[in-house]
Amino acid sequence: MELRDRILAAAARVYAETGFRGATTRRIAAEAGVNEVTLFRHFGSKSSLISEAIGAERGALLLGSLPGEPADPSAELTAWAEAVLELLREKRALIRTCMGDFEEHPEMMPPCGSPTARAAEALCEYVERLRRAGLATGNADPRVAASMLMGALFADAMGRDIMTDLYRSAPDEAVAGYVRLFLRGIGVEVA
Amino acid sequence: MELRDRILAAAARVYAETGFRGATTRRIAAEAGVNEVTLFRHFGSKSSLISEAIGAERGALLLGSLPGEPADPSAELTAWAEAVLELLREKRALIRTCMGDFEEHPEMMPPCGSPTARAAEALCEYVERLRRAGLATGNADPRVAASMLMGALFADAMGRDIMTDLYRSAPDEAVAGYVRLFLRGIGVEVA
DNA sequence: CCGATATGCAAGTACATGCTTGCAGCAGGC
DNA sequence: GCCTGCTGCAAGCATGTACTTGCATATCGG
């Protein structure tokens, strides 16, 4: 069992760096410290291997949760958003590579249940809770609002090291700014 | 001169579909309706060709402007944001591929002056104008605010066809929602 | 100790890749 | 008419690719 996982982890690493075409079976085998034939004996083909590696990586990515009974929206959301951004940033190479390969291999990215989408769903429900608790007065569509904050975090995680002229302030300050704007936008009073 | 541009356009198309490794000189030549050797006679190497093709594409992408004297922030911003989203969506395959290749070929994506960053800069200046005109009362960092809206638009353009469970409402409604949230966030009164 | 299973190693297959070379045609300018 | 510059065509080269086969070895349960 251990060897299988080592191969999967190696495949994910090489794939994140070089994409589907660049992730050659030789490189993956070398990265895993394993003979090339072993890959084929375990997974049959390169496609299956990489597909499974991405799936495992996606499943292993678990995100923090937002409180069921909101008390301090600003603090709670900031902490959550920082955690989400951190996770996305850690996996940014893999995520970017997947996006780049989407045109050629859409089957590698199932259209539902991505960590990003799950995070947005959690956020959406939190916004509804805020509203029910009377903490948010606005009438914005919570789903669109969630997409907006989530999109800002996603773009930040993906683009901060690429477009250095766009993201000049520190990540923490940026997240604080996003959350502040978001809360004011949905009608939450914030200092 | 015409042939050169035809080759560049073909290279950009093939690259957007398959990435650097997948964009073989044979495919580009076929797409351009040109013999393979012609590519090398004109550009020397595949790297130079693709690099130039991406550069040309990036330069050709020009974005709308925001009014110098803001009058109707909601209408102005919505129109602008829709145009930006449309542009990004048109080029999403190319942009995603570039992001995917960033790990291997960072030199293809100069860290400054990307269309996205330029749009964010324009947006930032617009926010400052709003504030000077007394239309915005908030004290949020305009640069962070601009990154947020721009990030939301960027993520929408990149992710709408990938994460279908995240983006359920129509693009126009989403943009309207982003802008509304943004304006309320920076302290602009909105209906 | 035996047999089954898992792995490594060496070699090979059929194909694709970036790039080069040599030669033929075909246009326009002098 | 002839020269020059551009293009196409055919072939080739060295390398890399996914994947296969055959055989030797190790490990472990019975």
Short mmCIF file of C-alpha atoms (C1' of nucleotides) in Angstrom, two decimals:
data_model
loop_
_atom_site.label_atom_id
_atom_site.label_comp_id
_atom_site.label_asym_id
_atom_site.label_seq_id
_atom_site.Cartn_x
_atom_site.Cartn_y
_atom_site.Cartn_z
CA MET A 1 0.00 0.00 0.00
CA GLU A 2 2.74 2.37 0.91
CA LEU A 3 4.41 2.15 -2.48
CA ARG A 4 1.20 2.93 -4.32
CA ASP A 5 0.78 6.13 -2.37
CA ARG A 6 4.39 7.07 -2.89
CA ILE A 7 3.90 6.74 -6.62
CA LEU A 8 0.70 8.78 -6.51
CA ALA A 9 2.38 11.54 -4.54
CA ALA A 10 5.32 11.57 -6.93
CA ALA A 11 2.98 11.69 -9.91
CA ALA A 12 1.11 14.64 -8.41
CA ARG A 13 4.35 16.49 -7.79
CA VAL A 14 5.73 15.95 -11.27
CA TYR A 15 2.37 16.72 -12.83
CA ALA A 16 2.08 19.98 -10.92
CA GLU A 17 5.45 21.04 -12.28
CA THR A 18 5.17 19.97 -15.89
CA GLY A 19 1.58 19.20 -16.81
CA PHE A 20 0.20 16.08 -18.41
CA ARG A 21 2.51 16.00 -21.40
CA GLY A 22 5.56 16.90 -19.38
CA ALA A 23 4.90 14.38 -16.66
CA THR A 24 6.69 11.50 -18.33
CA THR A 25 6.54 8.06 -16.85
CA ARG A 26 10.31 8.10 -16.51
CA ARG A 27 10.30 11.27 -14.44
CA ILE A 28 7.50 10.05 -12.23
CA ALA A 29 9.28 6.74 -11.68
CA ALA A 30 12.52 8.51 -10.83
CA GLU A 31 10.71 10.89 -8.47
CA ALA A 32 9.09 7.94 -6.70
CA GLY A 33 12.34 5.99 -6.61
CA VAL A 34 10.72 3.16 -8.50
CA ASN A 35 11.27 1.36 -11.77
CA GLU A 36 9.25 2.63 -14.68
CA VAL A 37 7.55 -0.70 -15.33
CA THR A 38 6.14 -0.68 -11.83
CA LEU A 39 3.96 2.28 -12.76
CA PHE A 40 2.36 0.35 -15.58
CA ARG A 41 1.94 -2.77 -13.49
CA HIS A 42 0.08 -0.75 -10.86
CA PHE A 43 -1.92 1.70 -12.92
CA GLY A 44 -2.00 0.32 -16.43
CA SER A 45 -1.41 3.60 -18.20
CA LYS A 46 -0.06 7.06 -17.62
CA SER A 47 -3.54 8.55 -17.95
CA SER A 48 -4.94 6.36 -15.20
CA LEU A 49 -2.02 7.12 -12.94
CA ILE A 50 -2.22 10.86 -13.28
CA SER A 51 -5.98 10.85 -13.11
CA GLU A 52 -5.88 8.94 -9.85
CA ALA A 53 -3.09 11.13 -8.50
CA ILE A 54 -5.09 14.29 -9.12
CA GLY A 55 -8.19 12.73 -7.64
CA ALA A 56 -6.34 11.75 -4.49
CA GLU A 57 -4.84 15.22 -4.16
CA ARG A 58 -8.24 16.79 -4.57
CA GLY A 59 -9.81 14.50 -2.00
CA ALA A 60 -7.05 15.11 0.51
CA LEU A 61 -7.55 18.87 0.37
CA LEU A 62 -9.88 19.62 3.23
CA LEU A 63 -10.90 23.10 4.16
CA GLY A 64 -11.81 24.69 7.45
CA SER A 65 -15.38 25.31 8.45
CA LEU A 66 -17.33 28.40 9.38
CA PRO A 67 -19.19 28.57 12.69
CA GLY A 68 -22.77 27.35 12.68
CA GLU A 69 -23.85 30.23 14.89
CA PRO A 70 -22.10 33.41 13.78
CA ALA A 71 -20.95 35.69 16.55
CA ASP A 72 -18.14 37.85 15.25
CA PRO A 73 -18.45 37.85 11.43
CA SER A 74 -15.36 39.91 10.80
CA ALA A 75 -13.04 37.77 12.90
CA GLU A 76 -14.60 34.48 11.81
CA LEU A 77 -14.53 35.29 8.12
CA THR A 78 -11.02 36.68 8.21
CA ALA A 79 -9.67 33.57 9.86
CA TRP A 80 -11.53 31.34 7.43
CA ALA A 81 -10.46 33.34 4.38
CA GLU A 82 -6.84 33.31 5.45
CA ALA A 83 -6.95 29.56 5.82
CA VAL A 84 -8.57 29.13 2.41
CA LEU A 85 -6.05 31.41 0.77
CA GLU A 86 -3.21 29.53 2.41
CA LEU A 87 -4.52 26.19 1.15
CA LEU A 88 -5.01 27.48 -2.38
CA ARG A 89 -1.57 29.02 -2.35
CA GLU A 90 0.03 25.79 -1.27
CA LYS A 91 -1.57 23.95 -4.13
CA ARG A 92 -1.34 26.71 -6.68
CA ALA A 93 1.10 24.91 -8.96
CA LEU A 94 -1.14 21.89 -9.19
CA ILE A 95 -4.28 23.96 -9.64
CA ARG A 96 -2.76 26.11 -12.35
CA THR A 97 -1.48 23.08 -14.19
CA CYS A 98 -4.92 21.48 -14.05
CA MET A 99 -6.47 24.63 -15.46
CA GLY A 100 -3.90 24.67 -18.23
CA ASP A 101 -4.63 21.07 -19.11
CA PHE A 102 -8.37 21.59 -19.00
CA GLU A 103 -8.64 22.18 -22.74
CA GLU A 104 -7.00 18.86 -23.52
CA HIS A 105 -8.08 16.78 -20.55
CA PRO A 106 -11.36 18.08 -19.16
CA GLU A 107 -12.10 14.65 -17.72
CA MET A 108 -9.33 15.20 -15.18
CA MET A 109 -11.33 18.01 -13.61
CA PRO A 110 -14.84 16.85 -12.74
CA PRO A 111 -17.13 19.86 -13.01
CA CYS A 112 -18.53 19.51 -9.50
CA GLY A 113 -17.23 19.17 -5.99
CA SER A 114 -13.93 20.94 -6.38
CA PRO A 115 -12.51 22.22 -3.10
CA THR A 116 -13.02 25.77 -4.31
CA ALA A 117 -16.66 25.14 -5.06
CA ARG A 118 -17.15 23.43 -1.70
CA ALA A 119 -15.59 26.38 0.07
CA ALA A 120 -17.90 28.75 -1.78
CA GLU A 121 -20.87 26.63 -0.80
CA ALA A 122 -19.86 26.77 2.86
CA LEU A 123 -19.43 30.52 2.59
CA CYS A 124 -22.83 30.88 0.97
CA GLU A 125 -24.51 29.04 3.81
CA TYR A 126 -22.66 31.19 6.32
CA VAL A 127 -23.99 34.31 4.65
CA GLU A 128 -27.51 32.95 4.87
CA ARG A 129 -26.95 32.27 8.55
CA LEU A 130 -25.71 35.82 9.04
CA ARG A 131 -28.86 37.11 7.44
CA ARG A 132 -31.15 34.89 9.46
CA ALA A 133 -29.37 36.02 12.63
CA GLY A 134 -30.04 39.61 11.66
CA LEU A 135 -26.35 40.40 11.37
CA ALA A 136 -26.53 41.12 7.65
CA THR A 137 -29.07 43.59 6.33
CA GLY A 138 -28.32 43.63 2.62
CA ASN A 139 -30.36 41.79 0.03
CA ALA A 140 -27.57 40.66 -2.23
CA ASP A 141 -27.70 37.15 -3.68
CA PRO A 142 -25.64 35.13 -1.17
CA ARG A 143 -24.47 32.78 -3.91
CA VAL A 144 -23.10 35.62 -6.02
CA ALA A 145 -21.57 37.23 -2.96
CA ALA A 146 -19.86 33.97 -2.07
CA SER A 147 -18.55 33.61 -5.63
CA MET A 148 -17.13 37.09 -5.40
CA LEU A 149 -15.13 36.62 -2.21
CA MET A 150 -14.12 33.13 -3.24
CA GLY A 151 -13.11 34.41 -6.67
CA ALA A 152 -11.02 37.16 -5.13
CA LEU A 153 -9.24 34.63 -2.91
CA PHE A 154 -8.75 32.24 -5.81
CA ALA A 155 -7.34 34.91 -8.10
CA ASP A 156 -5.09 36.13 -5.31
CA ALA A 157 -3.72 32.65 -4.70
CA MET A 158 -3.15 32.01 -8.39
CA GLY A 159 -1.94 35.42 -9.47
CA ARG A 160 0.09 36.87 -6.63
CA ASP A 161 3.37 35.38 -7.82
CA ILE A 162 2.59 35.92 -11.50
CA MET A 163 1.26 39.48 -11.56
CA THR A 164 3.50 41.10 -9.01
CA ASP A 165 2.33 44.56 -10.01
CA LEU A 166 -1.27 43.74 -9.18
CA TYR A 167 -0.75 42.37 -5.68
CA ARG A 168 1.44 44.79 -3.85
CA SER A 169 0.09 44.68 -0.31
CA ALA A 170 0.80 41.73 1.98
CA PRO A 171 -1.51 38.72 1.78
CA ASP A 172 -2.91 39.28 5.26
CA GLU A 173 -3.76 42.89 4.60
CA ALA A 174 -5.33 41.92 1.30
CA VAL A 175 -7.49 39.26 2.92
CA ALA A 176 -8.55 41.71 5.63
CA GLY A 177 -9.49 44.15 2.88
CA TYR A 178 -11.46 41.56 0.93
CA VAL A 179 -13.40 40.49 4.00
CA ARG A 180 -14.11 44.06 5.06
CA LEU A 181 -15.38 44.96 1.62
CA PHE A 182 -17.40 41.79 1.45
CA LEU A 183 -19.05 42.36 4.82
CA ARG A 184 -19.91 45.98 4.08
CA GLY A 185 -21.24 44.80 0.73
CA ILE A 186 -23.68 42.34 2.26
CA GLY A 187 -24.74 44.82 4.90
CA VAL A 188 -22.79 43.79 7.95
CA GLU A 189 -21.67 46.60 10.22
CA VAL A 190 -17.93 46.61 10.53
CA ALA A 191 -15.58 48.86 12.39
CA MET B 1 4.39 40.47 -43.59
CA GLU B 2 1.03 38.84 -43.84
CA LEU B 3 2.48 35.36 -43.59
CA ARG B 4 4.35 36.17 -40.40
CA ASP B 5 1.16 37.26 -38.71
CA ARG B 6 -0.69 34.22 -39.96
CA ILE B 7 1.94 32.02 -38.37
CA LEU B 8 1.80 33.96 -35.12
CA ALA B 9 -1.97 33.68 -34.97
CA ALA B 10 -1.82 29.96 -35.70
CA ALA B 11 0.83 29.49 -33.02
CA ALA B 12 -1.31 31.33 -30.48
CA ARG B 13 -4.32 29.18 -31.34
CA VAL B 14 -2.46 25.88 -31.10
CA TYR B 15 -0.67 26.99 -27.96
CA ALA B 16 -3.93 27.97 -26.28
CA GLU B 17 -5.28 24.49 -26.96
CA THR B 18 -2.30 22.34 -26.08
CA GLY B 19 0.26 24.35 -24.14
CA PHE B 20 3.94 24.73 -24.87
CA ARG B 21 4.79 21.05 -25.06
CA GLY B 22 1.70 20.19 -27.04
CA ALA B 23 2.13 22.99 -29.54
CA THR B 24 4.38 21.08 -31.91
CA THR B 25 5.95 22.82 -34.84
CA ARG B 26 4.20 20.41 -37.17
CA ARG B 27 0.78 21.29 -35.79
CA ILE B 28 1.44 25.01 -35.90
CA ALA B 29 2.65 24.75 -39.48
CA ALA B 30 -0.42 22.78 -40.49
CA GLU B 31 -2.70 25.26 -38.72
CA ALA B 32 -1.04 28.14 -40.55
CA GLY B 33 -1.09 26.31 -43.86
CA VAL B 34 2.65 26.60 -44.11
CA ASN B 35 5.59 24.26 -44.37
CA GLU B 36 7.27 23.40 -41.11
CA VAL B 37 10.67 24.70 -42.18
CA THR B 38 9.19 28.13 -42.77
CA LEU B 39 8.60 28.46 -39.04
CA PHE B 40 12.27 27.94 -38.30
CA ARG B 41 13.37 30.24 -41.10
CA HIS B 42 11.22 33.01 -39.66
CA PHE B 43 11.58 32.53 -35.92
CA GLY B 44 14.62 30.36 -35.43
CA SER B 45 13.15 28.15 -32.75
CA LYS B 46 9.86 27.01 -31.36
CA SER B 47 10.46 28.95 -28.15
CA SER B 48 10.95 32.22 -29.97
CA LEU B 49 7.88 31.64 -32.08
CA ILE B 50 5.56 30.89 -29.20
CA SER B 51 7.05 33.61 -27.06
CA GLU B 52 6.41 36.16 -29.80
CA ALA B 53 2.94 34.80 -30.44
CA ILE B 54 1.94 35.20 -26.80
CA GLY B 55 3.46 38.66 -26.68
CA ALA B 56 1.51 39.75 -29.73
CA GLU B 57 -1.71 38.35 -28.31
CA ARG B 58 -1.11 40.14 -25.05
CA GLY B 59 -0.40 43.42 -26.77
CA ALA B 60 -3.46 43.15 -28.98
CA LEU B 61 -5.74 42.75 -25.99
CA LEU B 62 -6.96 46.25 -25.24
CA LEU B 63 -9.48 47.00 -22.57
CA GLY B 64 -12.13 49.66 -22.24
CA SER B 65 -11.63 52.73 -20.11
CA LEU B 66 -13.50 54.17 -17.17
CA PRO B 67 -14.79 57.76 -17.28
CA GLY B 68 -12.42 60.45 -16.04
CA GLU B 69 -15.25 62.25 -14.27
CA PRO B 70 -17.52 59.69 -12.63
CA ALA B 71 -21.21 60.43 -12.84
CA ASP B 72 -23.11 57.20 -12.45
CA PRO B 73 -20.75 54.75 -10.71
CA SER B 74 -23.12 51.81 -10.85
CA ALA B 75 -23.83 52.04 -14.56
CA GLU B 76 -20.27 52.93 -15.49
CA LEU B 77 -18.69 50.16 -13.48
CA THR B 78 -21.19 47.56 -14.60
CA ALA B 79 -20.56 48.30 -18.26
CA TRP B 80 -16.83 48.27 -17.75
CA ALA B 81 -16.86 45.05 -15.73
CA GLU B 82 -18.99 43.29 -18.31
CA ALA B 83 -16.57 44.30 -21.04
CA VAL B 84 -13.60 43.11 -19.00
CA LEU B 85 -15.28 39.80 -18.23
CA GLU B 86 -16.14 39.31 -21.88
CA LEU B 87 -12.53 39.92 -22.94
CA LEU B 88 -11.15 37.57 -20.33
CA ARG B 89 -13.68 34.93 -21.26
CA GLU B 90 -12.75 35.14 -24.92
CA LYS B 91 -9.11 34.57 -24.11
CA ARG B 92 -9.62 32.14 -21.27
CA ALA B 93 -8.09 29.16 -23.04
CA LEU B 94 -4.91 31.09 -23.76
CA ILE B 95 -4.76 32.58 -20.28
CA ARG B 96 -5.30 29.25 -18.57
CA THR B 97 -2.65 27.61 -20.70
CA CYS B 98 -0.19 30.37 -19.87
CA MET B 99 -0.89 29.90 -16.18
CA GLY B 100 -0.37 26.18 -16.53
CA ASP B 101 2.95 26.70 -18.26
CA PHE B 102 4.09 29.28 -15.75
CA GLU B 103 6.00 26.76 -13.66
CA GLU B 104 8.06 25.65 -16.64
CA HIS B 105 8.21 28.83 -18.67
CA PRO B 106 7.88 31.84 -16.39
CA GLU B 107 9.71 33.96 -18.94
CA MET B 108 6.68 33.76 -21.23
CA MET B 109 4.65 35.73 -18.70
CA PRO B 110 6.42 38.95 -17.81
CA PRO B 111 5.45 39.83 -14.24
CA CYS B 112 4.23 43.33 -15.08
CA GLY B 113 1.88 44.95 -17.49
CA SER B 114 -0.53 42.09 -18.05
CA PRO B 115 -3.95 43.17 -19.31
CA THR B 116 -5.47 42.05 -16.03
CA ALA B 117 -3.06 44.16 -14.02
CA ARG B 118 -3.64 47.14 -16.29
CA ALA B 119 -7.39 46.81 -15.84
CA ALA B 120 -6.95 46.67 -12.08
CA GLU B 121 -4.80 49.80 -12.23
CA ALA B 122 -7.48 51.64 -14.18
CA LEU B 123 -10.08 50.48 -11.70
CA CYS B 124 -7.96 51.65 -8.81
CA GLU B 125 -7.64 55.11 -10.25
CA TYR B 126 -11.37 55.23 -10.85
CA VAL B 127 -12.00 54.43 -7.20
CA GLU B 128 -9.70 57.26 -6.17
CA ARG B 129 -11.63 59.57 -8.46
CA LEU B 130 -14.89 58.44 -6.89
CA ARG B 131 -13.52 59.28 -3.50
CA ARG B 132 -12.20 62.68 -4.53
CA ALA B 133 -15.58 63.48 -6.05
CA GLY B 134 -17.22 62.63 -2.74
CA LEU B 135 -19.14 59.73 -4.26
CA ALA B 136 -17.40 57.13 -2.13
CA THR B 137 -17.26 57.52 1.61
CA GLY B 138 -15.43 54.37 2.69
CA ASN B 139 -11.78 54.29 3.65
CA ALA B 140 -10.83 50.95 2.14
CA ASP B 141 -7.50 50.65 0.33
CA PRO B 142 -8.45 51.35 -3.30
CA ARG B 143 -5.73 49.03 -4.52
CA VAL B 144 -7.02 46.10 -2.49
CA ALA B 145 -10.57 46.89 -3.51
CA ALA B 146 -9.58 46.91 -7.15
CA SER B 147 -7.78 43.59 -6.73
CA MET B 148 -10.91 42.14 -5.24
CA LEU B 149 -13.30 43.08 -8.02
CA MET B 150 -10.71 42.27 -10.65
CA GLY B 151 -10.02 38.95 -8.98
CA ALA B 152 -13.70 38.10 -8.89
CA LEU B 153 -13.99 38.87 -12.59
CA PHE B 154 -10.86 36.91 -13.39
CA ALA B 155 -11.94 33.87 -11.43
CA ASP B 156 -15.38 34.04 -13.02
CA ALA B 157 -13.91 34.14 -16.51
CA MET B 158 -11.52 31.27 -15.79
CA GLY B 159 -13.76 29.09 -13.69
CA ARG B 160 -17.28 29.41 -15.00
CA ASP B 161 -16.94 26.59 -17.51
CA ILE B 162 -14.84 24.44 -15.18
CA MET B 163 -16.70 24.69 -11.90
CA THR B 164 -20.26 24.66 -13.09
CA ASP B 165 -21.57 24.16 -9.57
CA LEU B 166 -19.97 27.37 -8.36
CA TYR B 167 -21.29 29.70 -11.04
CA ARG B 168 -24.98 29.05 -11.36
CA SER B 169 -26.40 32.48 -12.09
CA ALA B 170 -26.01 34.12 -15.49
CA PRO B 171 -22.82 36.11 -16.16
CA ASP B 172 -24.66 39.41 -16.36
CA GLU B 173 -26.40 38.91 -13.04
CA ALA B 174 -23.14 37.84 -11.47
CA VAL B 175 -21.34 40.94 -12.73
CA ALA B 176 -24.17 43.14 -11.48
CA GLY B 177 -23.87 41.44 -8.11
CA TYR B 178 -20.10 41.88 -7.97
CA VAL B 179 -20.35 45.56 -8.82
CA ARG B 180 -23.15 46.17 -6.34
CA LEU B 181 -21.22 44.49 -3.57
CA PHE B 182 -18.08 46.34 -4.55
CA LEU B 183 -19.75 49.73 -4.53
CA ARG B 184 -21.43 49.16 -1.20
CA GLY B 185 -18.12 47.94 0.10
CA ILE B 186 -16.28 51.13 -0.80
CA GLY B 187 -19.11 53.27 0.52
CA VAL B 188 -21.00 54.26 -2.59
CA GLU B 189 -24.73 54.58 -2.18
CA VAL B 190 -26.50 52.21 -4.52
CA ALA B 191 -30.17 51.53 -5.12
"C1'" DC C 1 11.54 -25.46 1.94
"C1'" DC C 2 8.11 -24.04 -1.85
"C1'" DG C 3 5.44 -21.44 -4.41
"C1'" DA C 4 3.21 -17.15 -5.24
"C1'" DT C 5 3.53 -12.38 -5.62
"C1'" DA C 6 5.96 -8.12 -6.26
"C1'" DT C 7 9.76 -5.64 -7.88
"C1'" DG C 8 14.00 -4.49 -10.61
"C1'" DC C 9 16.72 -4.65 -14.89
"C1'" DA C 10 17.73 -4.67 -19.82
"C1'" DA C 11 16.15 -4.46 -24.11
"C1'" DG C 12 13.12 -3.38 -27.59
"C1'" DT C 13 8.96 -1.39 -30.45
"C1'" DA C 14 6.64 2.04 -32.89
"C1'" DC C 15 6.06 6.61 -33.03
"C1'" DA C 16 6.64 11.77 -32.28
"C1'" DT C 17 9.64 15.63 -31.40
"C1'" DG C 18 12.69 19.94 -32.67
"C1'" DC C 19 15.53 21.05 -36.06
"C1'" DT C 20 18.69 20.61 -40.30
"C1'" DT C 21 20.05 19.94 -45.09
"C1'" DG C 22 19.73 19.93 -50.03
"C1'" DC C 23 17.21 20.91 -53.91
"C1'" DA C 24 13.53 22.70 -56.79
"C1'" DG C 25 10.27 26.26 -58.05
"C1'" DC C 26 8.54 30.90 -58.38
"C1'" DA C 27 8.16 35.61 -57.85
"C1'" DG C 28 9.93 40.55 -58.53
"C1'" DG C 29 13.86 44.00 -59.54
"C1'" DC C 30 17.81 45.27 -62.30
"C1'" DG D 1 17.60 37.30 -68.94
"C1'" DC D 2 19.41 36.77 -64.66
"C1'" DC D 3 19.98 37.24 -59.96
"C1'" DT D 4 18.12 37.33 -55.34
"C1'" DG D 5 14.94 36.09 -51.82
"C1'" DC D 6 11.27 33.46 -50.30
"C1'" DT D 7 8.80 29.19 -50.08
"C1'" DG D 8 7.74 24.21 -50.55
"C1'" DC D 9 9.13 19.35 -50.54
"C1'" DA D 10 11.47 15.20 -49.12
"C1'" DA D 11 14.45 13.18 -46.27
"C1'" DG D 12 16.91 12.63 -42.36
"C1'" DC D 13 18.98 12.97 -37.46
"C1'" DA D 14 19.25 12.42 -32.61
"C1'" DT D 15 16.43 12.17 -28.94
"C1'" DG D 16 12.39 11.19 -26.18
"C1'" DT D 17 7.85 8.99 -25.55
"C1'" DA D 18 4.40 5.30 -23.74
"C1'" DC D 19 4.38 0.84 -23.24
"C1'" DT D 20 5.84 -4.34 -23.65
"C1'" DT D 21 8.43 -8.52 -22.92
"C1'" DG D 22 11.50 -11.80 -20.70
"C1'" DC D 23 14.13 -12.90 -16.98
"C1'" DA D 24 16.39 -12.53 -12.50
"C1'" DT D 25 15.68 -11.59 -7.74
"C1'" DA D 26 13.56 -10.79 -3.17
"C1'" DT D 27 10.05 -11.33 0.20
"C1'" DC D 28 6.67 -13.67 2.61
"C1'" DG D 29 2.90 -17.08 3.89
"C1'" DG D 30 2.18 -21.94 4.18
#
